[in-house]
Short mmCIF file of C-alpha atoms and ligand atoms in Angstrom, two decimals:
data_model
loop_
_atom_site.label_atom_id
_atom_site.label_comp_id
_atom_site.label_asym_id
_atom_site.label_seq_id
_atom_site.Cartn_x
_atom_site.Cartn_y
_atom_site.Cartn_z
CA UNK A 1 19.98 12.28 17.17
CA UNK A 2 16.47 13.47 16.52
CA UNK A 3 12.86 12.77 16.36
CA UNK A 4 11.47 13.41 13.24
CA UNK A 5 7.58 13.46 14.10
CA UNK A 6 6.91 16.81 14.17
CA UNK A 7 8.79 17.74 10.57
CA UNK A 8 5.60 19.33 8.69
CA UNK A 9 5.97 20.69 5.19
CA UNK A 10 8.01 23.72 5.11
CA UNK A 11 5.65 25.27 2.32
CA UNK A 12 3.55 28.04 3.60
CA UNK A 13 0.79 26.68 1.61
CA UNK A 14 0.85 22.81 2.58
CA UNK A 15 1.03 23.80 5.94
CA UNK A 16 -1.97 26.34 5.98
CA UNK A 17 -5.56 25.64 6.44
CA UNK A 18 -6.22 25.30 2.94
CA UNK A 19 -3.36 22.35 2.76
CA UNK A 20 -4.20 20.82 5.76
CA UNK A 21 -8.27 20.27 5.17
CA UNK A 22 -6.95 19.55 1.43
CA UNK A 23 -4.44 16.44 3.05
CA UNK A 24 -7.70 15.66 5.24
CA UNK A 25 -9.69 15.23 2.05
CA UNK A 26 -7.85 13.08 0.29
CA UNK A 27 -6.89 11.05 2.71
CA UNK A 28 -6.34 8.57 3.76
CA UNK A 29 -7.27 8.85 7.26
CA UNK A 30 -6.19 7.54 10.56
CA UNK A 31 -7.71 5.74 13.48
CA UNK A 32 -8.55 8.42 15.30
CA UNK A 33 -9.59 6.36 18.58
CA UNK A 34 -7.05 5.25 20.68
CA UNK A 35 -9.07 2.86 22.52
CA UNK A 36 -9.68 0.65 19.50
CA UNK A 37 -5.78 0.53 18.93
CA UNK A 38 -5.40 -0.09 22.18
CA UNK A 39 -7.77 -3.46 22.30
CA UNK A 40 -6.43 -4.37 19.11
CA UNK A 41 -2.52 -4.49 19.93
CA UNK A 42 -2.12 -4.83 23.72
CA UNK A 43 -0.66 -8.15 24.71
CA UNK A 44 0.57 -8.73 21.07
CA UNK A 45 4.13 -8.58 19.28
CA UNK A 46 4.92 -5.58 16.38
CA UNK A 47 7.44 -5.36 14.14
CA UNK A 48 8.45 -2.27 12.56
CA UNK A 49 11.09 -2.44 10.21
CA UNK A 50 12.73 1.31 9.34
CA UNK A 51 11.57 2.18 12.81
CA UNK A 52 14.48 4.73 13.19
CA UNK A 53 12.93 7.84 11.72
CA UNK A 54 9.82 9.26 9.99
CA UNK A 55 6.46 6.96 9.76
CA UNK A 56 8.47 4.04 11.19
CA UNK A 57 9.20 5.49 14.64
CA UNK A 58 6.06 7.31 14.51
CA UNK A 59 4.07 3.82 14.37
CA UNK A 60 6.54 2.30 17.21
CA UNK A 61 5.99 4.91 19.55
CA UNK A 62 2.27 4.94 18.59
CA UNK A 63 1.96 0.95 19.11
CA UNK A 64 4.14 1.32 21.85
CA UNK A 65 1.55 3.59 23.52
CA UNK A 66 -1.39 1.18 22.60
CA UNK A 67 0.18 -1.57 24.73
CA UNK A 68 1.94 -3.37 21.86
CA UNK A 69 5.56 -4.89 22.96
CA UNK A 70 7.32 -3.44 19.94
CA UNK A 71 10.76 -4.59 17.92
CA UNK A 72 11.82 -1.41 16.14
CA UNK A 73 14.52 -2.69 13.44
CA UNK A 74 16.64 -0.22 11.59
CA UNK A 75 20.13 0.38 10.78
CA UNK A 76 20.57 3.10 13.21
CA UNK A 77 21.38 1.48 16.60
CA UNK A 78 21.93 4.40 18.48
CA UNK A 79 19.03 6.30 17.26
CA UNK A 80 16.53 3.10 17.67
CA UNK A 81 17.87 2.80 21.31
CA UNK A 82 17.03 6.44 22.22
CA UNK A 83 13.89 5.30 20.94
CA UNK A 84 12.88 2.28 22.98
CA UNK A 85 14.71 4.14 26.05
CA UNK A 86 11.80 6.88 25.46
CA UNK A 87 9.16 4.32 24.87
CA UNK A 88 10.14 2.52 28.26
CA UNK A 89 10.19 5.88 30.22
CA UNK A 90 6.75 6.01 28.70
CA UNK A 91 5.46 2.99 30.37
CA UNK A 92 5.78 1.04 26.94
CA UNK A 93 7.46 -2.37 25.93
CA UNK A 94 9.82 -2.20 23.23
CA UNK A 95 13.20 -3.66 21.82
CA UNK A 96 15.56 -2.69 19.00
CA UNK A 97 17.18 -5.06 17.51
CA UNK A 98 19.52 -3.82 14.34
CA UNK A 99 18.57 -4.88 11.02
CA UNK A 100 20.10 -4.26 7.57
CA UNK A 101 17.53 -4.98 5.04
CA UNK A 102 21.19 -4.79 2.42
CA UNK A 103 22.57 -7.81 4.34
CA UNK A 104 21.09 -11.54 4.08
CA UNK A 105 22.68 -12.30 7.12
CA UNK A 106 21.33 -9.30 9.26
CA UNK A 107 17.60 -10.20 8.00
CA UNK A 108 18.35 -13.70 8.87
CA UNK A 109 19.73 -12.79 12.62
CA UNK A 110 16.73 -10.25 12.97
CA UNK A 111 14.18 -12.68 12.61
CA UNK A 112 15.81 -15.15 14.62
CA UNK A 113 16.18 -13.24 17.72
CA UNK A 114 12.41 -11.61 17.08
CA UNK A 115 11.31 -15.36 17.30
CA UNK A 116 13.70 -16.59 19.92
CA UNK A 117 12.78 -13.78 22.23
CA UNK A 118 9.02 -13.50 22.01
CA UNK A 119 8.41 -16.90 19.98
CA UNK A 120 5.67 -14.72 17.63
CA UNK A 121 4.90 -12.26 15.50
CA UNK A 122 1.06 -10.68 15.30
CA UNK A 123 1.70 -7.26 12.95
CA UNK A 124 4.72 -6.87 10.88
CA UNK A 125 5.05 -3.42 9.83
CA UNK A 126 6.98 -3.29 6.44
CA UNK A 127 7.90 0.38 6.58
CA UNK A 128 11.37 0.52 5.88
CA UNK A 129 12.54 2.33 2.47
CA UNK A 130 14.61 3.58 0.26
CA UNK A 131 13.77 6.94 -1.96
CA UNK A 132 16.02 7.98 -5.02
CA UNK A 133 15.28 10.43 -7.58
CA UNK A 134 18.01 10.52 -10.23
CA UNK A 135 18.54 10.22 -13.56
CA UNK A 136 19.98 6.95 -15.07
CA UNK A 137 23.05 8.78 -16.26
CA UNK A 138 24.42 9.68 -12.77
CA UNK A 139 23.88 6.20 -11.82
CA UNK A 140 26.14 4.62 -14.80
CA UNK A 141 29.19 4.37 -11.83
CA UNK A 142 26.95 4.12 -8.75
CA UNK A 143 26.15 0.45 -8.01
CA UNK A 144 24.84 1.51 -4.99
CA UNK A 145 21.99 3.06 -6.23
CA UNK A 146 20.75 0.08 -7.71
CA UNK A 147 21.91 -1.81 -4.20
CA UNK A 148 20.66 0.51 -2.06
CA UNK A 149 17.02 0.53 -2.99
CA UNK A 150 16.38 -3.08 -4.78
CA UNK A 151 17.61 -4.37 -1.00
CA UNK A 152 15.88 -1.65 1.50
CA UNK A 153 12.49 -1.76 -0.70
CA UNK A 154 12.20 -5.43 -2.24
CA UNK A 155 15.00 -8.05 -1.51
CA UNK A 156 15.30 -7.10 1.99
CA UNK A 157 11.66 -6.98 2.73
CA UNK A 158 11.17 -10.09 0.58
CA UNK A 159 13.64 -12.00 3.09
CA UNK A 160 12.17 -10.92 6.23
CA UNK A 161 8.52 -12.04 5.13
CA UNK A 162 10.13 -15.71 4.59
CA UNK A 163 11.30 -15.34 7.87
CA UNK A 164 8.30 -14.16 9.73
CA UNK A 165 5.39 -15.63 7.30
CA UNK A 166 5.85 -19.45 8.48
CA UNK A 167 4.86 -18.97 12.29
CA UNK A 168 2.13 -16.88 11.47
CA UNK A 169 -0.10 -19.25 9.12
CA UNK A 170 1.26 -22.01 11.70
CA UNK A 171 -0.44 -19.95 14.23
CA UNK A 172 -3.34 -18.98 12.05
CA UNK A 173 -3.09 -15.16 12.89
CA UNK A 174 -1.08 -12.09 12.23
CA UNK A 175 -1.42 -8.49 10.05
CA UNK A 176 1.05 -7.35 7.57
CA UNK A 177 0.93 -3.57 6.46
CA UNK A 178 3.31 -2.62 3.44
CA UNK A 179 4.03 0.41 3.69
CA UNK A 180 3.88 1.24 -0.35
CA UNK A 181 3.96 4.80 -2.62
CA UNK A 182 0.96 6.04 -4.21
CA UNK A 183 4.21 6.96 -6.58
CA UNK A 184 3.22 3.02 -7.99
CA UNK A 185 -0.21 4.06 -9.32
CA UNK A 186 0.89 7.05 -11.22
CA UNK A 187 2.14 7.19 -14.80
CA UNK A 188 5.96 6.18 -15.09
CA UNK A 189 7.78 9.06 -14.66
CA UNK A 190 11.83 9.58 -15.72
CA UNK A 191 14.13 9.66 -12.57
CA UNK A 192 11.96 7.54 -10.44
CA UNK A 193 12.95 4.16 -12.03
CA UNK A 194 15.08 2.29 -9.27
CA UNK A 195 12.77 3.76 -6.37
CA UNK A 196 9.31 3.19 -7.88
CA UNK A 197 10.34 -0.57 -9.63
CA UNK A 198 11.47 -2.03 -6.31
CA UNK A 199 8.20 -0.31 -4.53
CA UNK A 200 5.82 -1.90 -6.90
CA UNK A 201 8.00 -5.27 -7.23
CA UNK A 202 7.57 -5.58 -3.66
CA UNK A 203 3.90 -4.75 -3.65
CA UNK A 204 3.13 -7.32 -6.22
CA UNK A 205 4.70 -9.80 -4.69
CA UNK A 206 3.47 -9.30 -1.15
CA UNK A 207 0.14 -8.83 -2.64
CA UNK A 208 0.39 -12.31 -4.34
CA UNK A 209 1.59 -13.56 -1.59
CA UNK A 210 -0.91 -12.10 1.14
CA UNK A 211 -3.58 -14.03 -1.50
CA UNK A 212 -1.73 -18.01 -0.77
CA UNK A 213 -1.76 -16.68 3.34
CA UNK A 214 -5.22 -15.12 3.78
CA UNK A 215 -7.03 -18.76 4.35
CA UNK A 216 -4.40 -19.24 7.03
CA UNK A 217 -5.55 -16.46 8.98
CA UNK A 218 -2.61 -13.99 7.96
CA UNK A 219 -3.94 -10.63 6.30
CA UNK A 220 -2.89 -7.61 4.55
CA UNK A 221 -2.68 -4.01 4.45
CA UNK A 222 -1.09 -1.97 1.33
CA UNK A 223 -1.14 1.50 2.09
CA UNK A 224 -0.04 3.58 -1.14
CA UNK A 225 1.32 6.56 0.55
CA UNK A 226 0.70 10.17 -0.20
CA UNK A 227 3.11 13.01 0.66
CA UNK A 228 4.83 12.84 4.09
CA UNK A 229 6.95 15.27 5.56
CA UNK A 230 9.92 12.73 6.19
CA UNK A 231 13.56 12.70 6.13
CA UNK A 232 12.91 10.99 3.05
CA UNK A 233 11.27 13.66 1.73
CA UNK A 234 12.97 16.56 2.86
CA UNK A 235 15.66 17.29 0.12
CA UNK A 236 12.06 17.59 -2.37
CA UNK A 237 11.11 21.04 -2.50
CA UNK A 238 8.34 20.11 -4.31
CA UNK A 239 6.87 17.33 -1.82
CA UNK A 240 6.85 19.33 0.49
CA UNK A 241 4.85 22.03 -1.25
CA UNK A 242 1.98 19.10 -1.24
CA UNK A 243 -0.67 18.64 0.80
CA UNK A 244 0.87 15.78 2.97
CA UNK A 245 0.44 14.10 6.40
CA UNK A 246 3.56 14.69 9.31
CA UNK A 247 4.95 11.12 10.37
CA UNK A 248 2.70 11.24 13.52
CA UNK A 249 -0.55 11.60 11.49
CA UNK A 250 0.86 8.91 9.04
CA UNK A 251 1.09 6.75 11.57
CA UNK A 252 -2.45 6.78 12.37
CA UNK A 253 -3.10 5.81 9.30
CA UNK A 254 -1.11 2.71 10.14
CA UNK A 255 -3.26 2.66 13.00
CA UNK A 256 -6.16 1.95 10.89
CA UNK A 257 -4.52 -0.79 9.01
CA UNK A 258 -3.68 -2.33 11.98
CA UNK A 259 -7.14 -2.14 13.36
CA UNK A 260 -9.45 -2.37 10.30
CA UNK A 261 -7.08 -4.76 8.70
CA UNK A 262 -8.38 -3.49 4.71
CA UNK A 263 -6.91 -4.66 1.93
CA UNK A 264 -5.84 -1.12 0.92
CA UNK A 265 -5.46 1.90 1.58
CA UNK A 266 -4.45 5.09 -0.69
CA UNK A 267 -5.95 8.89 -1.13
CA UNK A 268 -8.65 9.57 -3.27
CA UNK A 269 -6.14 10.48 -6.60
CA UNK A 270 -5.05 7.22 -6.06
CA UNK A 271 -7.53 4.96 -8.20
CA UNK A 272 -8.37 7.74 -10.96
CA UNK A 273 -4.36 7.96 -11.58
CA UNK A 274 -3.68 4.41 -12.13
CA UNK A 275 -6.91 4.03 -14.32
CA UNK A 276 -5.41 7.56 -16.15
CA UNK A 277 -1.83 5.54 -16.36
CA UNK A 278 -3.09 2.41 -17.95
CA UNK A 279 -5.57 4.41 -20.68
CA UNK A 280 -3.03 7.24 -21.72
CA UNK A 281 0.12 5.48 -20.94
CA UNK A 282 1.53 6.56 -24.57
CA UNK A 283 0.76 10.60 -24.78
CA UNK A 284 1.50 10.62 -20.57
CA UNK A 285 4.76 9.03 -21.18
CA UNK A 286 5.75 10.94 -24.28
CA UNK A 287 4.70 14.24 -21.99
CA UNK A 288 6.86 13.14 -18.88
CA UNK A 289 9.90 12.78 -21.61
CA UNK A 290 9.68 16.02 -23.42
CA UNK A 291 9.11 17.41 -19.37
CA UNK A 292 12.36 15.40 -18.49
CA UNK A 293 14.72 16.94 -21.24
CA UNK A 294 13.57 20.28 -20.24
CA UNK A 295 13.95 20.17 -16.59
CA UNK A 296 16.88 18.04 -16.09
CA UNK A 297 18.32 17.11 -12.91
CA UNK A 298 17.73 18.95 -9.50
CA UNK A 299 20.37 20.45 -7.61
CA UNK A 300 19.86 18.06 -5.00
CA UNK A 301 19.90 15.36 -7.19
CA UNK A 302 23.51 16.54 -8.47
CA UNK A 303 24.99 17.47 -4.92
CA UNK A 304 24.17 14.05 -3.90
CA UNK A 305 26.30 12.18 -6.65
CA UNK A 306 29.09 14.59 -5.71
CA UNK A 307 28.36 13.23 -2.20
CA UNK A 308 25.93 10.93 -1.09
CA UNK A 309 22.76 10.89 0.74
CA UNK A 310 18.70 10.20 0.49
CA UNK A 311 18.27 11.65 -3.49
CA UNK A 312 14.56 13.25 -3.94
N1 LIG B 401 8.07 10.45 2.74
C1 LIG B 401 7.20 10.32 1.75
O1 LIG B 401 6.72 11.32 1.16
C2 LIG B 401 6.75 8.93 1.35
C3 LIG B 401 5.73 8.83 0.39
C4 LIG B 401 5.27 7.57 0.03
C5 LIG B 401 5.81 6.43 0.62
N2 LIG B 401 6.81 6.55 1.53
C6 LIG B 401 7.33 5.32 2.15
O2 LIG B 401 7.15 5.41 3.54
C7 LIG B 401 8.12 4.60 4.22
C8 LIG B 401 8.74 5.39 5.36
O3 LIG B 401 9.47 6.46 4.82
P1 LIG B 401 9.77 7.81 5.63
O4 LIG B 401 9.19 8.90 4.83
O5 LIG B 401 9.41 7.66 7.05
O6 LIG B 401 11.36 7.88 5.41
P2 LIG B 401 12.59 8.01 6.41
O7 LIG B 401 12.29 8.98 7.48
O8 LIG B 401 13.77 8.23 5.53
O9 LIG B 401 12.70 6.55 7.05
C9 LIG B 401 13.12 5.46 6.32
C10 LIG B 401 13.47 4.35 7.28
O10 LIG B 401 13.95 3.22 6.54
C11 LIG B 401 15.12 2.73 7.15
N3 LIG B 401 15.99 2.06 6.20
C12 LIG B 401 16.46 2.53 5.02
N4 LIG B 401 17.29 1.63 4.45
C13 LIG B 401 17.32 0.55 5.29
C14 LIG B 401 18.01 -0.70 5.28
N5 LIG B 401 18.84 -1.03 4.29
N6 LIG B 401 17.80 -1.56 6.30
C15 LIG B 401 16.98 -1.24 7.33
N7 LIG B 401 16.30 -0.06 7.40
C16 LIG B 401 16.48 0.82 6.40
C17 LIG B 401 15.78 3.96 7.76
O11 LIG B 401 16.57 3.61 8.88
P3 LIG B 401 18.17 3.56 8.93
O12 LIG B 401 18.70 4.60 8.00
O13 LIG B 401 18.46 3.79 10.38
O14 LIG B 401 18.49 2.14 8.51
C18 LIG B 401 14.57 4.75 8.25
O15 LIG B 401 14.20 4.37 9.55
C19 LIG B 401 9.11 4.16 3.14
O16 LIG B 401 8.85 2.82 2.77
C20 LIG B 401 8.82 5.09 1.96
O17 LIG B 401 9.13 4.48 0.74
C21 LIG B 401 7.29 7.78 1.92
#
């Protein structure tokens, strides 16, 4: 078992000055002052779904820190209760409790032992996900592909907000973040399908959602994500060549949405691409194709269907 906080892009050139005031530039940026965090969350109750690994344990340990009491939820047991056993040694309040995002039942016994034991929820940290790069012809015979990211990115997430949504408009408080992918603003590109159509189902729908609960006190964050130097990310060669943010720097960015509670947050190629997407869908996507046929499938990509594992 690992942390994953420190992974920073392998790439000489990401992780050199040049990449690193580059990733500053575009942003988006985190909080940078703890004491803000800290009179934002300490008292209150986080959830932080995908709280194993990557951005999601980054932002546990960082609420954690602030003086949040923190419910990391993941699949991993063992990893989330090295976690919260670091956290406590830390001086921080946290719990794991397992969730499944695949499984209606584990979504439904998550969020009732979040409410039984602390009766609340005041940020809700939608983090967990599900990346897959692959083309739809190695996917004919894998109904997990479909499974595996329409639960972890959209049904799953979709459940717990049911869950958790009620007691917050009852109480007339509480922040969610969605943890999104600038991937959603970009032209449609071949491969992506599965990962980036559950990413932006969920988005819409939180978003029009997060309109009905805003009178009631209950706000949202969508962060469309840049390059991070994840698990996730790892089997990319090319991600990693990016300019990109480590977990722990990601999740000051969560910090911010937390704090500032905007409505969005995304880096500054963010906007210009989906205005690009929507005015040259046609020639983009016709490029992307003839791209597609000559590049093919990674090697990655092809080990993966021979075995199995996070696709990128
Ligand atoms: N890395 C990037 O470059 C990048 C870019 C844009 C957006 N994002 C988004 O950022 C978020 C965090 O990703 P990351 O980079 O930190 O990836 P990561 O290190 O792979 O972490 C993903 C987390 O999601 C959890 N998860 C996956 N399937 C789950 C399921 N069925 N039920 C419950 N938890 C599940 C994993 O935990 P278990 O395996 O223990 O369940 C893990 O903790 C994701 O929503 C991703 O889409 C990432």
């Amino acid at each position: 078992m690992t942390t994953s906080l420190d992974t920073g892009p392998t790439n000489r050139l990401a992780a050199g000055p040049l990449g690193r005031g580059i990733a500053w530039l575009i942003g988006p940026r985190g909080l940078r002052n703890p004491d803000r965090l800290r009179r934002e969350v300490d008292g209150k109750i986080a959830v932080v779904t995908g709280a194993s690994y990557g951005l999601g344990e980054a932002t546990a340990r960082m609420l954690a820190a602030a003086g949040a009491t923190v419910v990391l939820g993941a699949r991993s047991a063992d990893q989330l209760d090295l976690i919260v056993a670091e956290i406590k040694e830390a001086g921080g309040s946290a719990v794991a409790i397992p969730l499944d995002l695949a499984s209606e039942d584990s979504v439904n016994s998550f969020a009732g032992q979040v409410l039984t034991q602390f009766g609340r929820v005041d940020y809700l940290v939608h983090n967990a996900g599900k990346s897959l790069r692959r083309s739809i012809h190695l996917s004919y015979d894998r109904p997990k592909d479909l499974a595996a990211t329409t639960a972890a990115n959209y049904i799953g997430p979709m459940r717990l907000t049911l869950a958790l949504l009620p007691g917050m408009r009852e109480r007339g408080s509480g922040h969610i973040v969605n943890v999104s992918t600038v991937g959603v603003l970009f032209p449609v590109a071949p491969k992506w399908g599965f990962y980036l159509s559950s990413k932006a189902a969920f988005d819409i729908w939180m978003r029009a959602v997060g309109m009905e609960a805003r009178p009631d006190g209950v706000t949202l964050t969508t962060l469309y994500a840049g390059a991070m130097f994840t698990r996730m990310s790892a089997p990319s060669g090319w991600i990693s060549a990016l300019p990109g943010h480590s977990a722990r720097e990601a999740g000051y960015i969560i910090a911010r949405a937390v704090v500032r509670k905007p409505r969005t947050l995304t880096p500054a190629y963010g906007r210009p691409s989906a205005v690009l997407a929507a005015l040259l869908q046609n020639p983009l996507e016709i490029g992307a194709g003839l791209l597609y046929r000559f590049l093919g499938d990674t090697r990655a990509s092809l080990a993966v269907v021979k075995g199995d594992g996070n696709a990128a």
